[in-house]
Amino acid sequence: EKYVSLSPYQYGANNPVNNIDVNGDSIWYTRNGDIVTMYVTAKIFNNSSDNINMARAAKDIVSDIKSTYEGKFEWSDNKTYNLKVDMDLKVATSMKDVENSDHLFVLADSDSKGARGATSMLGGKVMTLASSDFANNNWLSNNLSYNKTFTATHEFGHAIGLSHSQNPFNIMKQGGVVHNSNSNQRVIMLQQQNNLNKGSNYLEYMGRKIPYPYIHY
């Protein structure tokens, strides 16, 4: 297992020159001095009946995840570190474009059960989102509407090991609206790094790959 210790005596994983994903995981961490970087390799797939502007959706999700989770935190060595996010989110036109190791954002038609998003499991690879949160690919939507990325960023929090928060001003507040995380959550993210990349991102159904089913958090 890979685990980025913040000890100055840790060799290899803390060297950004060696930030090779040796286990094939799609979320992993490296450290260089006081900078800790979370690397994410993911795909986004439109499994809905809507004609979503997927490139725009991917760009906005990455921007929100970076602005929400990046920031300073204090480790048990009483030193302050700065967490950065390096996220590569590509559009998959079909499940054939999805590697087994990829984290996967799936845009799906609403199931009318109230929740706007779900994650396959805590630390899992698949985040299912309501397609209605994202703008369609037409002139009107591209110019006059915007993407609602709170749920995508919230569900990503579950994928990186975060549980719900009762703080109404936190990204992990269920049904919340504020795009904000705190230093304690960044510590938890580092502590949970060996509990990530869990499960499969697909199932075989009638001879083809489909996104892994979800549960609600």
Short mmCIF file of C-alpha atoms in Angstrom, two decimals:
data_model
loop_
_atom_site.label_atom_id
_atom_site.label_comp_id
_atom_site.label_asym_id
_atom_site.label_seq_id
_atom_site.Cartn_x
_atom_site.Cartn_y
_atom_site.Cartn_z
CA GLU A 1 0.00 0.00 0.00
CA LYS A 2 1.08 3.57 -0.62
CA TYR A 3 1.01 6.02 2.25
CA VAL A 4 2.58 9.46 2.13
CA SER A 5 4.07 9.99 5.56
CA LEU A 6 4.84 13.59 6.43
CA SER A 7 7.99 12.44 8.20
CA PRO A 8 11.15 14.03 6.75
CA TYR A 9 12.69 10.54 6.77
CA GLN A 10 10.16 9.12 4.31
CA TYR A 11 11.86 8.23 1.03
CA GLY A 12 10.42 7.92 -2.47
CA ALA A 13 6.74 8.72 -2.10
CA ASN A 14 7.55 12.19 -0.81
CA ASN A 15 9.69 13.00 -3.84
CA PRO A 16 7.59 14.64 -6.59
CA VAL A 17 10.07 13.36 -9.16
CA ASN A 18 8.94 9.88 -8.18
CA ASN A 19 5.20 10.52 -8.06
CA ILE A 20 4.54 7.43 -10.16
CA ASP A 21 1.24 5.72 -9.41
CA VAL A 22 2.81 2.31 -8.78
CA ASN A 23 -0.43 0.71 -7.59
CA GLY A 24 -2.59 1.96 -10.44
CA ASP A 25 -4.68 4.04 -8.02
CA SER A 26 -6.41 7.13 -9.36
CA ILE A 27 -6.07 9.16 -6.15
CA TRP A 28 -2.69 9.42 -4.47
CA TYR A 29 -0.56 11.93 -2.55
CA THR A 30 3.00 13.22 -2.68
CA ARG A 31 4.91 15.73 -0.56
CA ASN A 32 7.57 18.26 -1.50
CA GLY A 33 8.65 20.36 1.48
CA ASP A 34 5.50 21.85 2.98
CA ILE A 35 3.41 21.19 -0.16
CA VAL A 36 1.24 18.06 -0.16
CA THR A 37 -0.35 17.31 -3.54
CA MET A 38 -3.39 15.12 -4.08
CA TYR A 39 -3.34 13.70 -7.61
CA VAL A 40 -6.64 12.61 -9.15
CA THR A 41 -7.19 10.77 -12.43
CA ALA A 42 -10.87 10.61 -13.34
CA LYS A 43 -13.42 10.46 -16.14
CA ILE A 44 -16.85 12.03 -16.49
CA PHE A 45 -19.54 10.16 -18.41
CA ASN A 46 -23.00 11.31 -19.50
CA ASN A 47 -25.35 8.40 -18.81
CA SER A 48 -28.44 10.60 -18.96
CA SER A 49 -30.92 11.55 -21.66
CA ASP A 50 -29.73 15.18 -21.58
CA ASN A 51 -27.35 16.76 -24.10
CA ILE A 52 -24.87 18.08 -21.54
CA ASN A 53 -21.89 20.29 -22.37
CA MET A 54 -19.46 17.75 -20.92
CA ALA A 55 -16.24 19.70 -21.44
CA ARG A 56 -17.70 22.61 -19.52
CA ALA A 57 -19.00 20.29 -16.78
CA ALA A 58 -15.55 18.73 -16.36
CA LYS A 59 -13.82 22.11 -16.22
CA ASP A 60 -16.24 23.48 -13.62
CA ILE A 61 -16.03 20.37 -11.41
CA VAL A 62 -12.22 20.51 -11.36
CA SER A 63 -12.28 24.22 -10.55
CA ASP A 64 -14.71 23.74 -7.66
CA ILE A 65 -12.86 20.74 -6.19
CA LYS A 66 -9.58 22.68 -6.24
CA SER A 67 -11.02 25.82 -4.67
CA THR A 68 -12.93 23.83 -2.03
CA TYR A 69 -10.32 21.36 -0.79
CA GLU A 70 -7.03 23.19 -1.22
CA GLY A 71 -5.64 24.92 1.84
CA LYS A 72 -3.43 24.72 4.90
CA PHE A 73 -3.50 22.16 7.70
CA GLU A 74 -1.41 21.25 10.72
CA TRP A 75 -0.05 17.71 11.06
CA SER A 76 0.84 15.80 14.23
CA ASP A 77 4.45 17.03 13.92
CA ASN A 78 3.10 20.54 14.70
CA LYS A 79 4.14 21.74 11.25
CA THR A 80 1.85 23.52 8.80
CA TYR A 81 1.43 22.10 5.30
CA ASN A 82 -0.41 23.33 2.21
CA LEU A 83 -2.64 20.89 0.32
CA LYS A 84 -2.85 21.28 -3.46
CA VAL A 85 -5.04 19.36 -5.92
CA ASP A 86 -3.78 18.19 -9.32
CA MET A 87 -6.83 16.75 -11.07
CA ASP A 88 -7.06 15.29 -14.57
CA LEU A 89 -10.76 14.91 -15.44
CA LYS A 90 -11.43 13.76 -19.00
CA VAL A 91 -14.73 13.23 -20.81
CA ALA A 92 -15.58 9.60 -21.59
CA THR A 93 -17.88 9.19 -24.59
CA SER A 94 -18.61 5.60 -23.56
CA MET A 95 -17.68 3.21 -20.77
CA LYS A 96 -15.02 1.81 -23.12
CA ASP A 97 -13.07 5.02 -22.45
CA VAL A 98 -13.05 4.35 -18.69
CA GLU A 99 -9.98 2.61 -17.25
CA ASN A 100 -10.57 0.20 -14.38
CA SER A 101 -8.53 2.44 -12.08
CA ASP A 102 -10.37 5.68 -12.94
CA HIS A 103 -12.57 7.55 -10.56
CA LEU A 104 -15.81 8.18 -12.41
CA PHE A 105 -18.37 10.98 -12.32
CA VAL A 106 -21.63 9.75 -13.88
CA LEU A 107 -24.36 12.18 -14.96
CA ALA A 108 -27.70 10.40 -14.70
CA ASP A 109 -31.39 11.19 -15.03
CA SER A 110 -32.97 11.99 -11.67
CA ASP A 111 -34.51 9.02 -9.87
CA SER A 112 -37.01 11.34 -8.11
CA LYS A 113 -35.92 10.13 -4.66
CA GLY A 114 -34.70 13.53 -3.53
CA ALA A 115 -30.92 13.03 -3.38
CA ARG A 116 -29.01 14.86 -6.11
CA GLY A 117 -25.93 12.66 -5.86
CA ALA A 118 -24.54 9.41 -4.50
CA THR A 119 -21.21 7.62 -4.11
CA SER A 120 -20.62 3.91 -4.67
CA MET A 121 -19.12 3.61 -1.16
CA LEU A 122 -17.06 5.69 1.25
CA GLY A 123 -13.68 5.82 -0.47
CA GLY A 124 -15.28 4.43 -3.64
CA LYS A 125 -14.61 5.32 -7.25
CA VAL A 126 -18.05 6.21 -8.66
CA MET A 127 -19.97 9.43 -8.02
CA THR A 128 -23.42 9.62 -9.60
CA LEU A 129 -24.87 13.11 -10.13
CA ALA A 130 -28.18 14.51 -11.34
CA SER A 131 -27.73 15.63 -14.94
CA SER A 132 -30.13 18.52 -14.30
CA ASP A 133 -27.35 20.24 -12.33
CA PHE A 134 -25.42 20.77 -15.56
CA ALA A 135 -26.01 22.99 -18.58
CA ASN A 136 -27.09 21.56 -21.91
CA ASN A 137 -24.91 21.99 -24.97
CA ASN A 138 -26.82 24.69 -26.83
CA TRP A 139 -26.39 28.43 -27.33
CA LEU A 140 -28.90 29.45 -24.66
CA SER A 141 -27.50 27.17 -21.96
CA ASN A 142 -23.87 27.81 -22.85
CA ASN A 143 -24.33 31.57 -22.59
CA LEU A 144 -27.07 32.12 -20.01
CA SER A 145 -26.90 29.21 -17.55
CA TYR A 146 -24.33 27.79 -15.16
CA ASN A 147 -23.38 24.44 -13.69
CA LYS A 148 -24.31 23.55 -10.12
CA THR A 149 -21.19 21.78 -8.87
CA PHE A 150 -21.88 21.57 -5.13
CA THR A 151 -23.10 17.96 -5.30
CA ALA A 152 -20.17 16.83 -7.44
CA THR A 153 -17.70 18.35 -4.98
CA HIS A 154 -19.64 16.96 -1.99
CA GLU A 155 -19.70 13.43 -3.42
CA PHE A 156 -16.00 13.70 -4.24
CA GLY A 157 -15.54 14.37 -0.53
CA HIS A 158 -16.98 10.92 0.20
CA ALA A 159 -14.64 9.43 -2.40
CA ILE A 160 -11.64 10.90 -0.57
CA GLY A 161 -12.82 9.58 2.79
CA LEU A 162 -14.91 12.39 4.29
CA SER A 163 -18.19 11.80 6.10
CA HIS A 164 -21.04 14.27 6.52
CA SER A 165 -20.57 17.42 8.58
CA GLN A 166 -23.18 19.17 10.70
CA ASN A 167 -21.57 22.53 9.93
CA PRO A 168 -23.96 24.43 7.61
CA PHE A 169 -20.98 26.29 6.13
CA ASN A 170 -19.12 23.13 5.08
CA ILE A 171 -19.05 21.26 1.75
CA MET A 172 -19.88 17.99 3.54
CA LYS A 173 -23.13 19.30 5.00
CA GLN A 174 -25.88 17.19 3.44
CA GLY A 175 -28.16 19.50 1.49
CA GLY A 176 -25.78 22.40 2.04
CA VAL A 177 -24.80 25.21 -0.30
CA VAL A 178 -21.41 26.48 0.94
CA HIS A 179 -18.29 25.34 -0.94
CA ASN A 180 -15.82 25.19 1.93
CA SER A 181 -13.67 22.62 3.75
CA ASN A 182 -11.50 23.02 6.84
CA SER A 183 -8.03 22.08 8.04
CA ASN A 184 -9.33 19.16 10.13
CA GLN A 185 -10.88 17.63 7.02
CA ARG A 186 -7.60 17.96 5.15
CA VAL A 187 -5.94 16.00 7.97
CA ILE A 188 -8.63 13.32 7.68
CA MET A 189 -8.06 13.12 3.93
CA LEU A 190 -4.38 12.31 4.53
CA GLN A 191 -5.26 9.82 7.26
CA GLN A 192 -7.71 8.06 4.93
CA GLN A 193 -5.36 7.70 1.97
CA ASN A 194 -5.07 3.91 2.32
CA ASN A 195 -8.87 3.59 2.41
CA LEU A 196 -9.41 5.15 -1.03
CA ASN A 197 -9.73 3.78 -4.58
CA LYS A 198 -12.13 1.11 -3.29
CA GLY A 199 -14.34 -1.14 -5.38
CA SER A 200 -14.97 -1.27 -9.10
CA ASN A 201 -16.17 1.58 -11.30
CA TYR A 202 -18.31 -0.70 -13.48
CA LEU A 203 -20.42 -3.83 -13.69
CA GLU A 204 -20.89 -6.18 -16.60
CA TYR A 205 -24.54 -6.09 -17.72
CA MET A 206 -25.77 -8.03 -20.73
CA GLY A 207 -22.27 -8.15 -22.17
CA ARG A 208 -21.39 -4.48 -21.70
CA LYS A 209 -19.90 -2.26 -19.03
CA ILE A 210 -22.23 0.01 -17.06
CA PRO A 211 -21.32 2.45 -14.25
CA TYR A 212 -21.17 0.78 -10.84
CA PRO A 213 -24.50 1.15 -8.96
CA TYR A 214 -24.61 3.68 -6.16
CA ILE A 215 -25.85 4.05 -2.62
CA HIS A 216 -27.02 7.27 -1.00
CA TYR A 217 -25.03 8.99 1.74
#
